[in-house]
Amino acid sequence: MKKKAYLVSTVAAAMLVSAACSNGNNAGSSSEKPSPTQSTPAESAAPEKVHKISGITYIYGNPAPNDGEGLKKLNEKFNVDYFVEKVPAETYPEKLSAVVSSGSMPDMIGFEASRADNFPRWAKQGAFLELNDYIDQYPSLKAIPDELWAPFTIDGKIYGIPSWSPTESSSFYIRKDWLDNLGLPVPTSYEELASTLIAFTNDDPDKNGNKDTYGMAIGQNINPNYAMGPYWQFDSYYHQDEKGNYIPGMISQGRKELIEFFNKLYQAKALTPDFAVINWADTNNEFYSSKAGLFLVAPRGMSQDYMTSLLEISPDAEFAVLPPFLAPDGSQGLVGGKGYARFNAFNAKLKDDPEKLKKILDMHEFSRQFYPMAEQNASNADHDWFYGGEGAGYEVADGKRKVIEPEKGSQPYHYFQDNTAWVLPDQDPEFESAYTEPKLIQATTDLVKMSKDYKQYFQPNVGVVSETEAAKGAELMQFLMNEQTKMIVGQRPISDWDAVVNEYLSRGGSQIIEEYNAVFKERGYTERRWK
């Protein structure tokens, strides 16, 4: 992808320093007064403009306080009046739509990759800044592979910047201590898993004499999806229809089998009873309060605070990462990560204010720096400032950083629009360095090892933009989620599956499939590809 050059930028804000001084020994000393038309050096060096910079993005959990010390430090360091509104993820799409349509869009706009249906339409309407001219001058942008620019490129113009996400797969981990207490092996199929989760519900796996546990934690929009391979993955184009077109996982045979699995567990009270209405934070709480025995595990982004709270309740808790299951078609592997989970766009009006834009891009680059574990201390000045200073915002124990009271917002990293480090190709992500809790380290280490032991499915839909999906995709996805939720709880029979699929197809799904497959063919994607 061709990228144009741009004026060289620096990560730190430029400081204009001037002085008018004299030792009294030279001609033209301070005893000589300038003429009325002559300016002193101090007068000619105008102070740097304080730019007002705004942003909006989503957040899981609670945002830092609006008056935290970290925000004050950020404004002082970069000489800006800066604030990013961080909205709970559950309500963010509606909030963002209202903000964009209001005509008073902030400078920076965050998007969740799986909920960005409006992005192409807004970009075509001229809402966002074209970024092609600025990429080559920023290391974290220049390092982005060409294929990862595709989702944000329309007619050759780039309108979004992805935040780094690993290509290593996520999976699910199960309470190994509960398995051991019940004399059960680690499940290797959905049949075994169903039996295990029902046993977790009925057979007192924590041996406390009470019936206070159940199988799996799950929340609204059937999240986590508990797909044990691409055959069951809801957003991966893996299955094909009778014409040979790849179809969305949401309407596939694999998804139907998964809904039947959930329905069985719901009837047995082996999954979160009010899952249809609880948010992501509450779903986490179901597992980390030691109520449920199965939940999501990812190579990065796990909460050590959650794990600490679980271990305070159950100090002897142990965990095992589930391997991918053997699918009915004979495949066994993982769904590879997309390489990004969120991205940011910028207000098109910034083109008329190049100084402000440069400031924003410099700050964006600063907040995306990757710090190896050996530098996660005061030896690296940028890291030390970013995390609020050693001893104040974080502490180092056994060579690992631990943030101090993050809810107070004393660390500047909380407030950046994008605070996800971009790991360069020659850098080791060191996933385990984010944690100090040994059991969380072990779980994520086991997951990364498993990702290397199994092949990964290359999702052909990564980076494909469908105009119909942009216009109707969110509505159609919610329709499928709603109807499948009804099937899980018994409000609609699973025998209606074909009727639901046909309605999806008639309301625009067929056009989405056609548009996706046209791109697949252009890319030469015919047979399924595994890495």
Short mmCIF file of C-alpha atoms in Angstrom, two decimals:
data_model
loop_
_atom_site.label_atom_id
_atom_site.label_comp_id
_atom_site.label_asym_id
_atom_site.label_seq_id
_atom_site.Cartn_x
_atom_site.Cartn_y
_atom_site.Cartn_z
CA MET A 1 0.00 0.00 0.00
CA LYS A 2 1.47 3.33 -1.02
CA LYS A 3 1.99 5.82 1.75
CA LYS A 4 3.16 9.42 1.39
CA ALA A 5 5.81 11.10 3.47
CA TYR A 6 5.00 13.62 6.14
CA LEU A 7 7.00 16.13 8.15
CA VAL A 8 9.18 14.39 10.68
CA SER A 9 7.50 14.40 14.10
CA THR A 10 8.80 13.91 17.59
CA VAL A 11 7.15 11.98 20.39
CA ALA A 12 7.66 14.65 23.03
CA ALA A 13 6.07 18.10 22.70
CA ALA A 14 8.45 20.78 21.40
CA MET A 15 9.40 23.29 24.03
CA LEU A 16 10.11 26.84 22.94
CA VAL A 17 12.78 28.29 25.17
CA SER A 18 14.26 31.74 24.84
CA ALA A 19 16.36 34.03 27.00
CA ALA A 20 17.46 37.64 26.86
CA CYS A 21 20.57 37.91 28.96
CA SER A 22 23.91 39.66 28.90
CA ASN A 23 27.09 39.60 30.92
CA GLY A 24 27.51 43.37 30.40
CA ASN A 25 30.83 42.97 28.60
CA ASN A 26 29.63 43.03 25.03
CA ALA A 27 28.41 45.77 22.77
CA GLY A 28 24.68 45.87 22.63
CA SER A 29 24.37 44.85 26.27
CA SER A 30 21.23 45.29 28.38
CA SER A 31 22.20 48.94 28.94
CA GLU A 32 21.33 49.63 25.31
CA LYS A 33 17.57 49.95 24.76
CA PRO A 34 16.09 48.65 21.51
CA SER A 35 14.34 50.99 19.11
CA PRO A 36 10.52 50.95 19.08
CA THR A 37 10.51 48.72 15.97
CA GLN A 38 13.06 46.28 17.36
CA SER A 39 11.88 43.22 19.30
CA THR A 40 13.78 41.41 21.98
CA PRO A 41 14.38 37.63 21.64
CA ALA A 42 11.83 37.00 24.39
CA GLU A 43 9.19 38.97 22.53
CA SER A 44 9.77 37.11 19.25
CA ALA A 45 9.41 33.64 20.81
CA ALA A 46 5.65 33.25 21.20
CA PRO A 47 4.47 30.68 23.75
CA GLU A 48 3.29 27.35 22.39
CA LYS A 49 -0.43 27.21 21.80
CA VAL A 50 -2.42 25.04 24.20
CA HIS A 51 -4.61 22.87 21.98
CA LYS A 52 -7.96 21.64 23.24
CA ILE A 53 -8.12 17.95 22.27
CA SER A 54 -11.16 15.72 22.67
CA GLY A 55 -11.94 12.06 22.12
CA ILE A 56 -14.50 9.37 22.71
CA THR A 57 -14.04 5.62 23.02
CA TYR A 58 -15.43 2.62 24.85
CA ILE A 59 -14.24 0.87 27.97
CA TYR A 60 -14.94 -2.38 29.79
CA GLY A 61 -15.31 -1.85 33.49
CA ASN A 62 -15.15 1.54 35.15
CA PRO A 63 -13.29 4.54 33.71
CA ALA A 64 -10.74 6.48 35.75
CA PRO A 65 -12.05 9.62 37.50
CA ASN A 66 -12.31 12.76 35.37
CA ASP A 67 -10.06 14.69 37.74
CA GLY A 68 -7.36 12.08 38.28
CA GLU A 69 -3.76 13.09 38.79
CA GLY A 70 -2.84 11.15 35.65
CA LEU A 71 -4.91 13.49 33.48
CA LYS A 72 -3.27 16.53 35.04
CA LYS A 73 0.16 15.07 34.31
CA LEU A 74 -0.85 14.35 30.71
CA ASN A 75 -2.01 17.93 30.15
CA GLU A 76 1.16 19.33 31.69
CA LYS A 77 3.54 17.08 29.75
CA PHE A 78 2.03 17.74 26.34
CA ASN A 79 0.82 21.28 27.03
CA VAL A 80 -2.76 20.46 26.04
CA ASP A 81 -6.29 20.73 27.34
CA TYR A 82 -7.13 17.08 26.77
CA PHE A 83 -10.03 14.83 27.68
CA VAL A 84 -11.35 11.54 26.30
CA GLU A 85 -14.82 10.39 27.24
CA LYS A 86 -14.74 6.65 27.96
CA VAL A 87 -18.18 5.10 27.65
CA PRO A 88 -19.23 1.64 28.89
CA ALA A 89 -18.99 -0.77 25.95
CA GLU A 90 -22.60 -1.92 26.31
CA THR A 91 -24.02 1.51 25.50
CA TYR A 92 -21.21 2.82 23.30
CA PRO A 93 -22.61 2.17 19.78
CA GLU A 94 -25.75 4.20 20.51
CA LYS A 95 -23.73 6.95 22.17
CA LEU A 96 -21.29 7.14 19.25
CA SER A 97 -24.08 7.32 16.67
CA ALA A 98 -25.63 10.22 18.55
CA VAL A 99 -22.29 12.04 18.80
CA VAL A 100 -21.49 11.67 15.09
CA SER A 101 -24.97 12.71 13.97
CA SER A 102 -24.89 15.74 16.27
CA GLY A 103 -22.31 17.49 14.10
CA SER A 104 -20.03 18.10 17.08
CA MET A 105 -17.78 15.08 16.74
CA PRO A 106 -14.62 15.06 18.92
CA ASP A 107 -11.11 14.96 17.49
CA MET A 108 -10.61 11.21 18.08
CA ILE A 109 -13.17 8.45 17.72
CA GLY A 110 -12.71 4.89 18.96
CA PHE A 111 -14.31 1.82 17.42
CA GLU A 112 -14.67 -1.76 18.58
CA ALA A 113 -13.73 -4.03 15.67
CA SER A 114 -16.80 -6.22 16.04
CA ARG A 115 -19.19 -3.26 16.26
CA ALA A 116 -17.96 -0.89 13.57
CA ASP A 117 -20.72 -1.26 10.98
CA ASN A 118 -21.18 2.50 10.61
CA PHE A 119 -17.50 3.23 10.06
CA PRO A 120 -17.40 2.78 6.23
CA ARG A 121 -20.53 4.88 5.74
CA TRP A 122 -19.29 7.70 7.94
CA ALA A 123 -15.89 7.62 6.23
CA LYS A 124 -17.52 7.93 2.80
CA GLN A 125 -19.56 10.85 4.09
CA GLY A 126 -16.34 12.70 4.89
CA ALA A 127 -16.43 12.43 8.68
CA PHE A 128 -12.89 11.12 9.11
CA LEU A 129 -9.42 12.31 8.26
CA GLU A 130 -7.49 10.57 5.47
CA LEU A 131 -4.33 9.21 7.09
CA ASN A 132 -2.20 8.00 4.16
CA ASP A 133 0.16 10.98 4.30
CA TYR A 134 1.08 10.50 7.96
CA ILE A 135 1.84 6.79 8.30
CA ASP A 136 5.48 6.48 7.32
CA GLN A 137 6.71 8.94 9.94
CA TYR A 138 5.46 6.97 12.97
CA PRO A 139 7.15 3.64 13.82
CA SER A 140 4.04 2.00 15.25
CA LEU A 141 2.03 2.94 12.16
CA LYS A 142 4.72 2.01 9.68
CA ALA A 143 4.99 -1.44 11.32
CA ILE A 144 1.32 -2.28 10.65
CA PRO A 145 1.13 -5.02 7.98
CA ASP A 146 -0.58 -4.03 4.74
CA GLU A 147 -3.37 -6.55 5.26
CA LEU A 148 -4.32 -4.89 8.55
CA TRP A 149 -4.91 -1.58 6.79
CA ALA A 150 -7.56 -3.18 4.61
CA PRO A 151 -10.51 -2.85 7.03
CA PHE A 152 -9.90 0.91 7.27
CA THR A 153 -9.24 1.57 3.59
CA ILE A 154 -11.93 2.89 1.27
CA ASP A 155 -11.09 3.72 -2.35
CA GLY A 156 -7.41 3.63 -1.47
CA LYS A 157 -7.73 6.03 1.44
CA ILE A 158 -6.97 5.00 5.02
CA TYR A 159 -9.34 6.35 7.67
CA GLY A 160 -8.54 4.29 10.77
CA ILE A 161 -5.57 3.15 12.88
CA PRO A 162 -5.77 -0.31 14.45
CA SER A 163 -4.68 -1.02 18.01
CA TRP A 164 -2.47 -4.06 18.42
CA SER A 165 -4.01 -7.38 19.33
CA PRO A 166 -2.27 -10.76 19.30
CA THR A 167 -2.80 -13.33 16.59
CA GLU A 168 -2.56 -15.99 19.30
CA SER A 169 -5.96 -17.48 20.00
CA SER A 170 -8.12 -17.07 23.05
CA SER A 171 -9.80 -20.10 24.59
CA PHE A 172 -11.53 -21.09 27.82
CA TYR A 173 -10.22 -22.26 31.14
CA ILE A 174 -11.93 -24.58 33.55
CA ARG A 175 -11.59 -25.04 37.31
CA LYS A 176 -9.11 -27.90 37.46
CA ASP A 177 -9.51 -28.20 41.25
CA TRP A 178 -13.24 -28.82 40.73
CA LEU A 179 -12.47 -31.50 38.14
CA ASP A 180 -10.08 -33.17 40.56
CA ASN A 181 -12.59 -33.02 43.41
CA LEU A 182 -15.14 -34.83 41.24
CA GLY A 183 -12.64 -37.23 39.65
CA LEU A 184 -13.28 -35.86 36.16
CA PRO A 185 -10.83 -35.41 33.26
CA VAL A 186 -10.40 -32.22 31.23
CA PRO A 187 -13.26 -32.30 28.66
CA THR A 188 -12.32 -32.85 25.01
CA SER A 189 -15.75 -32.60 23.37
CA TYR A 190 -19.03 -30.76 23.85
CA GLU A 191 -20.64 -33.96 25.10
CA GLU A 192 -18.00 -34.32 27.81
CA LEU A 193 -18.14 -30.62 28.56
CA ALA A 194 -21.92 -30.67 29.04
CA SER A 195 -21.67 -33.57 31.48
CA THR A 196 -18.88 -31.83 33.37
CA LEU A 197 -20.71 -28.51 33.66
CA ILE A 198 -23.86 -30.22 34.88
CA ALA A 199 -21.74 -32.01 37.49
CA PHE A 200 -20.32 -28.64 38.53
CA THR A 201 -23.94 -27.58 39.12
CA ASN A 202 -25.19 -30.59 41.04
CA ASP A 203 -22.27 -32.38 42.71
CA ASP A 204 -20.68 -29.78 45.02
CA PRO A 205 -17.35 -29.43 43.16
CA ASP A 206 -15.89 -27.04 45.75
CA LYS A 207 -16.79 -29.47 48.56
CA ASN A 208 -18.25 -26.83 50.86
CA GLY A 209 -21.47 -28.73 51.46
CA ASN A 210 -23.64 -26.19 49.65
CA LYS A 211 -25.23 -26.18 46.21
CA ASP A 212 -23.80 -22.79 45.27
CA THR A 213 -21.88 -23.45 42.05
CA TYR A 214 -22.76 -24.01 38.41
CA GLY A 215 -21.14 -24.76 35.06
CA MET A 216 -20.28 -21.78 32.84
CA ALA A 217 -20.44 -18.01 33.11
CA ILE A 218 -22.10 -16.34 30.14
CA GLY A 219 -23.72 -12.95 29.53
CA GLN A 220 -25.84 -10.95 27.14
CA ASN A 221 -25.45 -11.49 23.41
CA ILE A 222 -24.30 -15.03 24.20
CA ASN A 223 -20.87 -13.86 25.31
CA PRO A 224 -18.42 -15.62 25.60
CA ASN A 225 -19.41 -17.71 22.59
CA TYR A 226 -17.61 -20.88 23.78
CA ALA A 227 -16.62 -21.90 20.26
CA MET A 228 -14.00 -24.64 20.55
CA GLY A 229 -12.76 -24.17 17.00
CA PRO A 230 -13.66 -22.32 13.78
CA TYR A 231 -16.41 -24.86 13.01
CA TRP A 232 -18.45 -23.27 15.82
CA GLN A 233 -17.16 -19.67 15.66
CA PHE A 234 -19.99 -17.17 15.20
CA ASP A 235 -18.07 -14.52 13.22
CA SER A 236 -15.79 -16.69 11.12
CA TYR A 237 -16.65 -17.55 7.53
CA TYR A 238 -15.87 -21.26 7.73
CA HIS A 239 -19.01 -23.08 6.54
CA GLN A 240 -20.26 -23.04 2.96
CA ASP A 241 -23.76 -23.10 1.48
CA GLU A 242 -25.00 -25.34 -1.32
CA LYS A 243 -23.52 -22.93 -3.90
CA GLY A 244 -20.08 -23.09 -2.33
CA ASN A 245 -20.29 -19.59 -0.84
CA TYR A 246 -18.76 -19.08 2.57
CA ILE A 247 -21.42 -18.03 5.06
CA PRO A 248 -21.38 -16.26 8.46
CA GLY A 249 -20.84 -18.57 11.39
CA MET A 250 -23.99 -17.16 13.02
CA ILE A 251 -26.20 -19.08 10.57
CA SER A 252 -24.05 -22.21 10.26
CA GLN A 253 -24.65 -25.78 11.33
CA GLY A 254 -21.87 -25.37 13.89
CA ARG A 255 -23.68 -22.45 15.50
CA LYS A 256 -26.92 -24.43 15.61
CA GLU A 257 -25.11 -27.25 17.44
CA LEU A 258 -23.74 -24.71 19.92
CA ILE A 259 -27.21 -23.26 20.58
CA GLU A 260 -28.46 -26.79 21.26
CA PHE A 261 -25.56 -27.22 23.71
CA PHE A 262 -26.46 -23.99 25.52
CA ASN A 263 -30.14 -24.99 25.64
CA LYS A 264 -29.20 -28.26 27.33
CA LEU A 265 -27.15 -26.42 29.92
CA TYR A 266 -29.86 -23.83 30.51
CA GLN A 267 -32.42 -26.54 31.21
CA ALA A 268 -29.96 -28.11 33.67
CA LYS A 269 -29.32 -24.70 35.30
CA ALA A 270 -25.66 -25.14 34.43
CA LEU A 271 -25.12 -21.67 32.96
CA THR A 272 -25.76 -18.16 34.23
CA PRO A 273 -29.54 -18.08 34.73
CA ASP A 274 -30.10 -14.43 33.79
CA PHE A 275 -27.40 -14.37 31.09
CA ALA A 276 -29.62 -12.56 28.58
CA VAL A 277 -29.57 -9.34 30.59
CA ILE A 278 -26.23 -9.20 32.44
CA ASN A 279 -23.33 -7.11 31.17
CA TRP A 280 -19.69 -8.10 30.72
CA ALA A 281 -18.51 -6.90 34.12
CA ASP A 282 -21.20 -8.91 35.87
CA THR A 283 -20.42 -11.93 33.71
CA ASN A 284 -16.81 -11.76 34.87
CA ASN A 285 -18.02 -11.55 38.44
CA GLU A 286 -19.93 -14.82 38.08
CA PHE A 287 -16.68 -16.65 37.39
CA TYR A 288 -14.30 -14.67 39.58
CA SER A 289 -16.58 -14.89 42.61
CA SER A 290 -16.05 -18.67 42.38
CA LYS A 291 -19.63 -19.42 41.33
CA ALA A 292 -19.04 -20.77 37.80
CA GLY A 293 -16.42 -23.24 36.61
CA LEU A 294 -15.70 -22.20 33.00
CA PHE A 295 -14.81 -18.87 31.41
CA LEU A 296 -12.78 -17.05 28.79
CA VAL A 297 -8.98 -16.88 28.89
CA ALA A 298 -6.95 -14.70 26.52
CA PRO A 299 -3.20 -14.24 25.92
CA ARG A 300 -3.43 -10.62 27.05
CA GLY A 301 -5.86 -8.25 28.73
CA MET A 302 -6.72 -10.53 31.65
CA SER A 303 -7.57 -8.79 34.92
CA GLN A 304 -5.23 -9.60 37.78
CA ASP A 305 -7.63 -7.90 40.18
CA TYR A 306 -10.37 -10.35 39.16
CA MET A 307 -8.04 -13.30 39.67
CA THR A 308 -6.92 -11.98 43.04
CA SER A 309 -10.52 -11.73 44.19
CA LEU A 310 -11.19 -15.33 43.13
CA LEU A 311 -8.12 -16.61 44.95
CA GLU A 312 -9.16 -14.77 48.11
CA ILE A 313 -12.36 -16.81 48.03
CA SER A 314 -10.79 -20.06 46.80
CA PRO A 315 -7.05 -20.05 47.56
CA ASP A 316 -6.61 -23.58 46.21
CA ALA A 317 -8.19 -22.85 42.82
CA GLU A 318 -6.41 -24.40 39.84
CA PHE A 319 -7.09 -23.92 36.15
CA ALA A 320 -6.77 -25.93 32.94
CA VAL A 321 -7.01 -24.46 29.44
CA LEU A 322 -9.32 -26.42 27.16
CA PRO A 323 -7.79 -27.60 23.87
CA PRO A 324 -9.81 -27.18 20.65
CA PHE A 325 -12.39 -29.91 20.06
CA LEU A 326 -12.45 -32.26 17.09
CA ALA A 327 -15.16 -30.95 14.76
CA PRO A 328 -17.65 -33.13 12.85
CA ASP A 329 -15.82 -32.35 9.60
CA GLY A 330 -12.57 -33.74 11.04
CA SER A 331 -10.88 -30.38 11.63
CA GLN A 332 -9.24 -29.50 14.92
CA GLY A 333 -7.63 -26.16 15.51
CA LEU A 334 -8.04 -22.62 16.71
CA VAL A 335 -9.36 -19.40 15.23
CA GLY A 336 -6.40 -17.12 14.72
CA GLY A 337 -6.58 -13.63 16.17
CA LYS A 338 -7.28 -10.79 13.75
CA GLY A 339 -4.31 -8.73 14.86
CA TYR A 340 -6.52 -5.88 16.09
CA ALA A 341 -9.52 -5.58 18.38
CA ARG A 342 -10.21 -1.85 18.24
CA PHE A 343 -9.24 1.10 16.10
CA ASN A 344 -9.35 4.88 16.05
CA ALA A 345 -10.37 7.46 13.49
CA PHE A 346 -9.81 11.22 13.53
CA ASN A 347 -12.09 14.13 12.75
CA ALA A 348 -11.69 15.29 9.14
CA LYS A 349 -11.60 18.92 10.33
CA LEU A 350 -8.13 18.33 11.78
CA LYS A 351 -6.73 18.70 8.27
CA ASP A 352 -7.29 22.44 8.66
CA ASP A 353 -5.24 22.56 11.87
CA PRO A 354 -1.93 20.80 11.13
CA GLU A 355 -0.31 21.84 14.42
CA LYS A 356 -3.12 20.29 16.44
CA LEU A 357 -3.10 17.18 14.27
CA LYS A 358 0.63 16.76 14.73
CA LYS A 359 0.20 17.06 18.49
CA ILE A 360 -2.50 14.38 18.45
CA LEU A 361 -0.47 11.98 16.33
CA ASP A 362 2.61 12.53 18.49
CA MET A 363 0.60 11.74 21.62
CA HIS A 364 -0.96 8.75 19.90
CA GLU A 365 2.49 7.40 19.04
CA PHE A 366 3.78 7.99 22.56
CA SER A 367 0.94 6.01 24.13
CA ARG A 368 1.55 3.05 21.80
CA GLN A 369 5.16 2.45 22.89
CA PHE A 370 5.95 -1.11 23.93
CA TYR A 371 8.02 -1.56 27.09
CA PRO A 372 9.79 -4.91 27.54
CA MET A 373 9.61 -6.30 31.04
CA ALA A 374 13.21 -5.27 31.71
CA GLU A 375 12.17 -1.64 31.14
CA GLN A 376 8.96 -1.68 33.15
CA ASN A 377 10.50 0.39 35.92
CA ALA A 378 12.00 3.81 36.52
CA SER A 379 14.97 3.07 34.25
CA ASN A 380 12.77 3.98 31.29
CA ALA A 381 11.61 7.57 31.78
CA ASP A 382 8.68 7.30 29.38
CA HIS A 383 7.42 4.15 31.05
CA ASP A 384 7.87 5.64 34.50
CA TRP A 385 5.81 8.71 33.61
CA PHE A 386 3.15 6.70 31.73
CA TYR A 387 2.42 4.60 34.82
CA GLY A 388 2.52 7.45 37.32
CA GLY A 389 6.01 7.05 38.72
CA GLU A 390 7.52 4.15 40.61
CA GLY A 391 6.30 4.13 44.19
CA ALA A 392 3.37 6.40 43.41
CA GLY A 393 1.56 4.96 40.39
CA TYR A 394 3.11 1.50 40.37
CA GLU A 395 5.53 -0.68 42.23
CA VAL A 396 7.95 -3.34 41.06
CA ALA A 397 7.96 -6.68 42.86
CA ASP A 398 10.01 -9.66 41.70
CA GLY A 399 10.89 -7.72 38.59
CA LYS A 400 7.27 -7.11 37.57
CA ARG A 401 5.20 -3.96 37.53
CA LYS A 402 2.02 -3.72 39.58
CA VAL A 403 -0.23 -0.67 39.27
CA ILE A 404 -1.17 0.97 42.59
CA GLU A 405 -4.87 1.78 43.13
CA PRO A 406 -5.78 2.24 39.46
CA GLU A 407 -9.27 3.42 40.41
CA LYS A 408 -7.75 6.72 41.61
CA GLY A 409 -6.43 7.59 38.14
CA SER A 410 -2.96 8.65 39.20
CA GLN A 411 -1.45 6.97 36.12
CA PRO A 412 -1.53 8.95 32.83
CA TYR A 413 -2.04 5.81 30.72
CA HIS A 414 -5.71 5.67 31.79
CA TYR A 415 -6.53 8.81 29.86
CA PHE A 416 -5.04 8.29 26.41
CA GLN A 417 -7.35 7.53 23.52
CA ASP A 418 -5.22 4.48 22.70
CA ASN A 419 -3.00 3.06 25.45
CA THR A 420 -2.35 -0.30 23.80
CA ALA A 421 1.30 -0.88 22.97
CA TRP A 422 2.04 -1.81 19.37
CA VAL A 423 4.47 -4.72 19.46
CA LEU A 424 6.95 -4.40 16.62
CA PRO A 425 7.83 -7.49 14.55
CA ASP A 426 11.20 -7.98 16.28
CA GLN A 427 9.75 -7.65 19.81
CA ASP A 428 8.57 -10.40 22.14
CA PRO A 429 5.09 -9.55 23.48
CA GLU A 430 6.02 -11.11 26.84
CA PHE A 431 2.37 -11.70 27.68
CA GLU A 432 3.21 -13.06 31.10
CA SER A 433 4.96 -9.86 32.11
CA ALA A 434 1.60 -8.14 32.61
CA TYR A 435 0.89 -10.27 35.67
CA THR A 436 2.43 -11.10 39.02
CA GLU A 437 -0.11 -13.70 40.14
CA PRO A 438 1.48 -17.11 39.43
CA LYS A 439 -1.77 -18.87 38.56
CA LEU A 440 -2.72 -16.23 36.01
CA ILE A 441 0.78 -16.40 34.56
CA GLN A 442 0.47 -20.17 34.27
CA ALA A 443 -2.94 -20.01 32.60
CA THR A 444 -1.87 -17.51 29.95
CA THR A 445 1.44 -19.32 29.39
CA ASP A 446 -0.45 -22.58 28.83
CA LEU A 447 -2.75 -20.79 26.38
CA VAL A 448 0.12 -19.36 24.33
CA LYS A 449 1.81 -22.77 24.24
CA MET A 450 -1.43 -24.37 23.07
CA SER A 451 -1.72 -21.78 20.30
CA LYS A 452 1.63 -22.99 19.01
CA ASP A 453 0.67 -26.66 19.29
CA TYR A 454 -2.45 -26.41 17.12
CA LYS A 455 -2.99 -25.00 13.66
CA GLN A 456 -4.94 -21.78 13.33
CA TYR A 457 -7.68 -20.99 10.87
CA PHE A 458 -7.17 -17.93 8.68
CA GLN A 459 -10.49 -16.07 8.61
CA PRO A 460 -11.12 -14.87 5.04
CA ASN A 461 -13.47 -12.10 6.20
CA VAL A 462 -10.76 -10.12 8.01
CA GLY A 463 -10.50 -6.75 6.31
CA VAL A 464 -13.52 -7.23 4.04
CA VAL A 465 -15.99 -4.37 3.89
CA SER A 466 -19.56 -5.08 2.79
CA GLU A 467 -21.75 -2.06 2.07
CA THR A 468 -24.88 -4.01 2.95
CA GLU A 469 -23.39 -5.15 6.22
CA ALA A 470 -22.38 -1.59 7.02
CA ALA A 471 -25.98 -0.52 6.52
CA LYS A 472 -27.82 -3.50 7.97
CA GLY A 473 -25.27 -5.71 9.71
CA ALA A 474 -25.77 -4.49 13.28
CA GLU A 475 -29.54 -4.85 13.03
CA LEU A 476 -29.29 -8.32 11.51
CA MET A 477 -26.73 -9.49 14.05
CA GLN A 478 -28.95 -8.33 16.89
CA PHE A 479 -31.90 -10.12 15.30
CA LEU A 480 -29.93 -13.39 15.23
CA MET A 481 -28.67 -12.89 18.79
CA ASN A 482 -32.20 -12.25 20.04
CA GLU A 483 -33.72 -15.25 18.30
CA GLN A 484 -30.90 -17.57 19.33
CA THR A 485 -31.20 -16.37 22.91
CA LYS A 486 -34.90 -17.25 22.79
CA MET A 487 -33.94 -20.75 21.61
CA ILE A 488 -31.51 -21.18 24.49
CA VAL A 489 -34.11 -20.29 27.13
CA GLY A 490 -36.92 -22.21 25.42
CA GLN A 491 -38.99 -19.27 24.23
CA ARG A 492 -38.58 -20.41 20.63
CA PRO A 493 -38.01 -23.98 19.44
CA ILE A 494 -34.66 -24.79 17.88
CA SER A 495 -36.66 -26.46 15.12
CA ASP A 496 -37.29 -22.89 13.89
CA TRP A 497 -33.61 -22.57 12.98
CA ASP A 498 -34.17 -22.67 9.21
CA ALA A 499 -36.97 -20.10 9.48
CA VAL A 500 -34.67 -17.71 11.35
CA VAL A 501 -31.87 -18.21 8.81
CA ASN A 502 -34.25 -17.58 5.91
CA GLU A 503 -35.48 -14.36 7.51
CA TYR A 504 -31.88 -13.23 7.95
CA LEU A 505 -31.18 -13.98 4.29
CA SER A 506 -34.30 -12.18 3.06
CA ARG A 507 -33.58 -9.06 5.12
CA GLY A 508 -30.15 -8.50 3.55
CA GLY A 509 -28.09 -11.48 4.62
CA SER A 510 -27.97 -12.91 1.10
CA GLN A 511 -26.53 -9.66 -0.21
CA ILE A 512 -23.92 -9.60 2.55
CA ILE A 513 -22.85 -13.14 1.69
CA GLU A 514 -22.65 -12.24 -1.99
CA GLU A 515 -20.53 -9.17 -1.33
CA TYR A 516 -18.16 -11.04 0.98
CA ASN A 517 -17.67 -13.92 -1.42
CA ALA A 518 -16.97 -11.57 -4.31
CA VAL A 519 -14.00 -10.25 -2.35
CA PHE A 520 -12.93 -13.76 -1.35
CA LYS A 521 -12.78 -14.72 -5.02
CA GLU A 522 -10.83 -11.57 -5.88
CA ARG A 523 -8.30 -12.56 -3.23
CA GLY A 524 -8.09 -16.09 -4.61
CA TYR A 525 -9.61 -17.60 -1.49
CA THR A 526 -11.17 -20.93 -2.47
CA GLU A 527 -10.06 -23.62 -0.03
CA ARG A 528 -9.99 -23.06 3.71
CA ARG A 529 -6.60 -21.86 4.86
CA TRP A 530 -4.87 -22.90 8.06
CA LYS A 531 -1.64 -21.46 9.42
#
